[in-house]
Short mmCIF file of N, CA and C and ligand atoms in Angstrom, two decimals:
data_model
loop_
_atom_site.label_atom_id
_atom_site.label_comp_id
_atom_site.label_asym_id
_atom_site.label_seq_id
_atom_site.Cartn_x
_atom_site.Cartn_y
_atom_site.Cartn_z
N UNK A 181 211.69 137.47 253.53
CA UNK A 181 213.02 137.40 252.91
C UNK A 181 212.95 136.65 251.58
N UNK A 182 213.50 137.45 250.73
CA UNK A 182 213.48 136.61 249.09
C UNK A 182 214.28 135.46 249.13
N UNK A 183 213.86 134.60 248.72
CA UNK A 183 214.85 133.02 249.00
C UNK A 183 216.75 133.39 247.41
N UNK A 184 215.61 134.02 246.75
CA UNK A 184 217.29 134.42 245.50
C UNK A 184 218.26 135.33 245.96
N UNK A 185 217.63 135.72 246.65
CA UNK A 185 218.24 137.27 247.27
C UNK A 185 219.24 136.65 248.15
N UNK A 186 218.96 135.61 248.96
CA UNK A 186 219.75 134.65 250.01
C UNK A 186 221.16 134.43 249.71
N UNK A 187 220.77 133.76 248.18
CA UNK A 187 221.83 132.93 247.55
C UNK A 187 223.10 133.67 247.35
N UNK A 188 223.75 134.29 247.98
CA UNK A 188 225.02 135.08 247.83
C UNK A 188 226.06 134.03 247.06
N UNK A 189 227.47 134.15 246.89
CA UNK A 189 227.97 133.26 246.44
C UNK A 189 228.65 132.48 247.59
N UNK A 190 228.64 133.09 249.09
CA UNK A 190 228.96 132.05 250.18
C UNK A 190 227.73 131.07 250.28
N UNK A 191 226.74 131.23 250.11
CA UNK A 191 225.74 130.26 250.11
C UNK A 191 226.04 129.05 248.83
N UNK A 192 226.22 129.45 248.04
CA UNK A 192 226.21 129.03 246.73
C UNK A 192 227.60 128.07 246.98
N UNK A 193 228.51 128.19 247.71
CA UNK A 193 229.83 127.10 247.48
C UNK A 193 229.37 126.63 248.59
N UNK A 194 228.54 127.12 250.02
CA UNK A 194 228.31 125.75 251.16
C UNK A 194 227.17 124.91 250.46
N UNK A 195 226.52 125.09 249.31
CA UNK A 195 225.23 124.28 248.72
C UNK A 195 225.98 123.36 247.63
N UNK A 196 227.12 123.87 247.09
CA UNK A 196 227.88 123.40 246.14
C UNK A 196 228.40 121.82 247.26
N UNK A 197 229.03 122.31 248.08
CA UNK A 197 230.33 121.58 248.95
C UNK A 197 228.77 120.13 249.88
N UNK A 198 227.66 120.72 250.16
CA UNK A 198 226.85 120.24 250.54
C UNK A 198 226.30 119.02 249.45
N UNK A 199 226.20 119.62 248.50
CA UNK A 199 225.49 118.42 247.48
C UNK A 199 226.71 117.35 246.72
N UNK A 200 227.72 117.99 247.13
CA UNK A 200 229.16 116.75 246.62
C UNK A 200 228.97 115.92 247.57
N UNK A 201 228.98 116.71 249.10
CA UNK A 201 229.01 115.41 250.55
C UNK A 201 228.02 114.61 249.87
N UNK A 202 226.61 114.94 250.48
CA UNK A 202 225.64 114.16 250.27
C UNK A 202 225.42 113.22 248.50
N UNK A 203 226.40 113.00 247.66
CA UNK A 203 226.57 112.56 246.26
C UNK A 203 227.64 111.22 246.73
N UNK A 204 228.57 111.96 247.72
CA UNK A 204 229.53 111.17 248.02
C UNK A 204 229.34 110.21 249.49
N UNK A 205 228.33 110.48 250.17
CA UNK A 205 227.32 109.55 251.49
C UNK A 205 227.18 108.61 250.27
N UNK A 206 226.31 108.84 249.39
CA UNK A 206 225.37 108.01 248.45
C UNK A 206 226.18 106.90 247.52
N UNK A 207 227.56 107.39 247.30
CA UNK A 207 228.35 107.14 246.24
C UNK A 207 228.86 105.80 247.62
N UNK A 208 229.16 106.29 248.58
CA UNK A 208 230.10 104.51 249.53
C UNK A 208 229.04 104.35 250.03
N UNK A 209 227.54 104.18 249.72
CA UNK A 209 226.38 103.13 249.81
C UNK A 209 226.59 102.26 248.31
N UNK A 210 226.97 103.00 247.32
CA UNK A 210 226.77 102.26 246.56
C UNK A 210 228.25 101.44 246.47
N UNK A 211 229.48 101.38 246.50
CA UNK A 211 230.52 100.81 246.50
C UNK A 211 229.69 99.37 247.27
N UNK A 212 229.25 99.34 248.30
CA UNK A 212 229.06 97.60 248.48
C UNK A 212 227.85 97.13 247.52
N UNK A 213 227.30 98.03 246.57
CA UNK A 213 226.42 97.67 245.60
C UNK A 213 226.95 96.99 244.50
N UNK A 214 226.29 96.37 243.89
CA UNK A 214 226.46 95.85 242.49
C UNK A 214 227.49 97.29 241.39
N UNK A 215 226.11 97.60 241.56
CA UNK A 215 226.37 99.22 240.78
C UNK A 215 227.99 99.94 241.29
N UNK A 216 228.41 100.23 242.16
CA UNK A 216 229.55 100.43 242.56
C UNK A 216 229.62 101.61 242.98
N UNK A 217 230.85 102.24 244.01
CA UNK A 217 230.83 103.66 244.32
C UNK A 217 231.12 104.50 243.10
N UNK A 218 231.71 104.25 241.98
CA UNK A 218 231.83 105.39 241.19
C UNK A 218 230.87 105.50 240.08
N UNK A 219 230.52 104.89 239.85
CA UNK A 219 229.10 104.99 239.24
C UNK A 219 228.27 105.77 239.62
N UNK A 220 227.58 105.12 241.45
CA UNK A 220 226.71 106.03 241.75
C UNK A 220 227.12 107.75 242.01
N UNK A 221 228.21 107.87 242.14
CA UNK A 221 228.82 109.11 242.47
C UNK A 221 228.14 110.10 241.19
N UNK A 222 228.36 109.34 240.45
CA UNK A 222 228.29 110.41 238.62
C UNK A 222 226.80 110.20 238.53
N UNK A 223 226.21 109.40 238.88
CA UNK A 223 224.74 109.38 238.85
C UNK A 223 224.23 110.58 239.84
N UNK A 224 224.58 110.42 240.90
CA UNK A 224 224.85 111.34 241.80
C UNK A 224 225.03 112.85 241.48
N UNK A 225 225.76 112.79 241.11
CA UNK A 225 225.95 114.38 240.76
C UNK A 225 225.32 114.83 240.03
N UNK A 226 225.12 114.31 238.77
CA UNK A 226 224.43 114.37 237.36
C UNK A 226 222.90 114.55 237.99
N UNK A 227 222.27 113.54 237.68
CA UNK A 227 220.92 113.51 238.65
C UNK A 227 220.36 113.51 239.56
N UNK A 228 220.98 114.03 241.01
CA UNK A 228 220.71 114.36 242.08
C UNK A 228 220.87 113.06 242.56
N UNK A 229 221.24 113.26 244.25
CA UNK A 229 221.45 112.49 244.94
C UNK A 229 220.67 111.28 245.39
N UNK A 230 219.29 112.23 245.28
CA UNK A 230 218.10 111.49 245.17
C UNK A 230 218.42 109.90 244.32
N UNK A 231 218.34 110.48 243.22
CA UNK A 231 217.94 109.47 241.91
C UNK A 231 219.56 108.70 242.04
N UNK A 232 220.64 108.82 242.49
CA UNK A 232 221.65 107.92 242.89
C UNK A 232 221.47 106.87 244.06
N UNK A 233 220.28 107.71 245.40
CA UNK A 233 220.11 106.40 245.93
C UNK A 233 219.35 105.40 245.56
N UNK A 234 218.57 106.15 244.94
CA UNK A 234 217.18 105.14 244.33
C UNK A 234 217.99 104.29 243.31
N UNK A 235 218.98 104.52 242.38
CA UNK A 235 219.64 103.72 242.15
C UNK A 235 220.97 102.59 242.75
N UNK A 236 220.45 102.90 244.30
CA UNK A 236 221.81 102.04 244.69
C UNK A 236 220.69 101.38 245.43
N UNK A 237 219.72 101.74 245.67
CA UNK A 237 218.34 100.99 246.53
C UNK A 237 218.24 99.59 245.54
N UNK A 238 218.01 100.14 244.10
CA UNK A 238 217.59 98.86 242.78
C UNK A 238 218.75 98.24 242.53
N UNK A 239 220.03 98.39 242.86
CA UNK A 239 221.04 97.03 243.00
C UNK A 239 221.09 96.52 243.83
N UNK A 240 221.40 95.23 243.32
CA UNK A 240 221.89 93.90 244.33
C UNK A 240 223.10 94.04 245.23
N UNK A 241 222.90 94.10 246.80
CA UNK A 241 224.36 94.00 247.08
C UNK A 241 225.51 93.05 246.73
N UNK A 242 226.31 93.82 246.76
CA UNK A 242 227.26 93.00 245.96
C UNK A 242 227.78 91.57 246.80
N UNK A 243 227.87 91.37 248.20
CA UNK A 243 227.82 89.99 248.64
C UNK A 243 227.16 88.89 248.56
N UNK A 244 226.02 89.40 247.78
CA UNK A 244 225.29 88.14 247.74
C UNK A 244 224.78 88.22 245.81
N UNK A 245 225.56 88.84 245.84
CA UNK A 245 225.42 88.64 243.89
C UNK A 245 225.50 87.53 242.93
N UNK A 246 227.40 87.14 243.07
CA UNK A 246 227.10 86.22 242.41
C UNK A 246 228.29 84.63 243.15
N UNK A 247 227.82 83.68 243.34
CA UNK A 247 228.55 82.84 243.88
C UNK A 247 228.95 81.62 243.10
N UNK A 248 230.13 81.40 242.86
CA UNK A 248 230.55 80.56 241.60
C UNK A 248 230.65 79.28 242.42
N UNK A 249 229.76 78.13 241.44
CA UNK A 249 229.41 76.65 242.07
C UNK A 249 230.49 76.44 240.38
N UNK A 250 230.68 74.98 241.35
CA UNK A 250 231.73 74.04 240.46
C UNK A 250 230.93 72.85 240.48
N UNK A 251 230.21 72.00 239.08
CA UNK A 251 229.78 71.03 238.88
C UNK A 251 230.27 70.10 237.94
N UNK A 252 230.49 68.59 238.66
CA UNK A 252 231.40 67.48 238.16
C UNK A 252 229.83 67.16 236.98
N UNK A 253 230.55 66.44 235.96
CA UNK A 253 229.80 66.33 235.14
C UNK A 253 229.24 64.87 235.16
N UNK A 254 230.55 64.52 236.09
CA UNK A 254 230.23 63.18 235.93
C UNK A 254 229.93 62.50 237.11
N UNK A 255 229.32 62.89 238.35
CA UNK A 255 228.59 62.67 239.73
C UNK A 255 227.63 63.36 239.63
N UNK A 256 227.71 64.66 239.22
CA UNK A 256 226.90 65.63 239.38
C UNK A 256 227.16 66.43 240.68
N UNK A 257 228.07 66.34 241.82
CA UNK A 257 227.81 67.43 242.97
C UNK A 257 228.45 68.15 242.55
N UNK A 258 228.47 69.11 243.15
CA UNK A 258 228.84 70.80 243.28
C UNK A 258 229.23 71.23 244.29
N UNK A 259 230.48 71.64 243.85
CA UNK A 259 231.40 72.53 245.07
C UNK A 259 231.62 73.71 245.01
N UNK A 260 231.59 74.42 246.15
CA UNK A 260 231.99 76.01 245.97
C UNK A 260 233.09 76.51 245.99
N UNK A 261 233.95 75.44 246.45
CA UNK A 261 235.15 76.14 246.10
C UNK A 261 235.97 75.30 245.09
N UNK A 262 237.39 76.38 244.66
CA UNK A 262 237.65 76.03 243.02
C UNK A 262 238.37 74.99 243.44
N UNK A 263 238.38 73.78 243.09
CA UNK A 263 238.84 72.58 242.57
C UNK A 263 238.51 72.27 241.29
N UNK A 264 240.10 72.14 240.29
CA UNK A 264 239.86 72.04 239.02
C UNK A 264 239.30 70.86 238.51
N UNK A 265 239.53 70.10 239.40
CA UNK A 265 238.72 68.39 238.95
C UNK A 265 237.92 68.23 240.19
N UNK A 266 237.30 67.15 240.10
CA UNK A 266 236.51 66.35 240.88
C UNK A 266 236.66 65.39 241.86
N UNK A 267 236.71 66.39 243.69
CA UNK A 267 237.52 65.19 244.52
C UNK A 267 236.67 63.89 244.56
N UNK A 268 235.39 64.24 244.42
CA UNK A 268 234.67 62.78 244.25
C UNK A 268 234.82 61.87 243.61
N UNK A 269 235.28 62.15 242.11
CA UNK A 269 235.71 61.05 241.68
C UNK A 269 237.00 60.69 241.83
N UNK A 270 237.86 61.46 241.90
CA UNK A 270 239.40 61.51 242.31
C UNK A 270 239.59 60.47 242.94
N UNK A 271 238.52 60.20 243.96
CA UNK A 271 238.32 59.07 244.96
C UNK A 271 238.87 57.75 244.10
N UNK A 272 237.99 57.74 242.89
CA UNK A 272 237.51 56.15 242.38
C UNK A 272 238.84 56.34 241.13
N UNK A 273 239.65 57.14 240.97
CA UNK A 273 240.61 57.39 240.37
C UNK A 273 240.62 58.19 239.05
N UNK A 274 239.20 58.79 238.94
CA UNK A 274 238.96 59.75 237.42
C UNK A 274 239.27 60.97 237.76
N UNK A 275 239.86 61.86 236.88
CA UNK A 275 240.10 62.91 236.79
C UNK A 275 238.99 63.70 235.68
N UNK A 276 238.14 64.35 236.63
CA UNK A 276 237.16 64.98 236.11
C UNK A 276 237.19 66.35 236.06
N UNK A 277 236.87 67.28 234.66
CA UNK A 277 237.00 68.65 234.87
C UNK A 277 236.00 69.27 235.52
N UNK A 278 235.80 70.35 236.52
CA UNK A 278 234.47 70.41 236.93
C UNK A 278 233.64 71.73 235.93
N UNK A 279 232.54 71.65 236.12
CA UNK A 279 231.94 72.83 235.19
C UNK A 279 231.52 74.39 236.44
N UNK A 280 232.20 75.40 235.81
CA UNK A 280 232.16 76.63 236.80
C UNK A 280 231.15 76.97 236.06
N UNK A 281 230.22 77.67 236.91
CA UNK A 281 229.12 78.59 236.89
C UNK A 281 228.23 79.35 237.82
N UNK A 282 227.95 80.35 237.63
CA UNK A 282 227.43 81.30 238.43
C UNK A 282 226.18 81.19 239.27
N UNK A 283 225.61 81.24 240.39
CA UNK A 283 224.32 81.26 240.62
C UNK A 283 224.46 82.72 241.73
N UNK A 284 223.21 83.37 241.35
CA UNK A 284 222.39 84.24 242.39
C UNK A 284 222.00 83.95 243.16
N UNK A 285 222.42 84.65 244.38
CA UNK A 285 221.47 84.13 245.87
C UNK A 285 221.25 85.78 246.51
N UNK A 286 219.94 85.42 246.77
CA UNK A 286 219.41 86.89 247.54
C UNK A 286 218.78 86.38 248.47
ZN1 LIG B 594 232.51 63.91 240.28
#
């Protein structure tokens, strides 16, 4: 059997409807990615599904991306959550701004 000969145009919209699913499997792997579901979707489609997972494989999930530490400038600890000043010193009666910044954890 000729494999072109196959391709009728009912073949041709279940291969069509087949490679959107499998673009769109790939596309809400990537939504908890860095990269994101609509991104990989268009990567996806564009360059095969393939080359969308392999691009949702090479991002970082997105829970452990990026975690914002708060550092007093003037103790030095670091808190993770947002407090605009510094309860440590707050203690001793200074009102300290704290410094936000990002760190990676994988
Ligand atoms: Zn402090």
């Amino acid at each position: 059997m000729d494999f072109l000969n196959s391709l009728d145009t009912d073949n041709i919209i279940i291969l069509v409807f087949a490679y959107i699913f499998v673009a769109a499997t790939v596309a809400k792997l990537g939504s908890s990615r860095e990269v994101g579901g609509k991104k990989t979707l268009m990567y996806s489609l564009l360059f095969t599904p393939l080359y969308g997972l392999y691009y949702v494989y090479n991002s970082p999930a997105k829970d452990t991306l990026k975690i914002a530490h708060y550092r007093c400038p003037e103790c030095g600890l670091e808190h993770t959550d947002g407090h605009s000043h510094c309860p440590n010193c707050a203690k001793e009666g200074k009102r300290v701004r704290l410094k936000k910044f990002y760190m990676r954890t994988y």
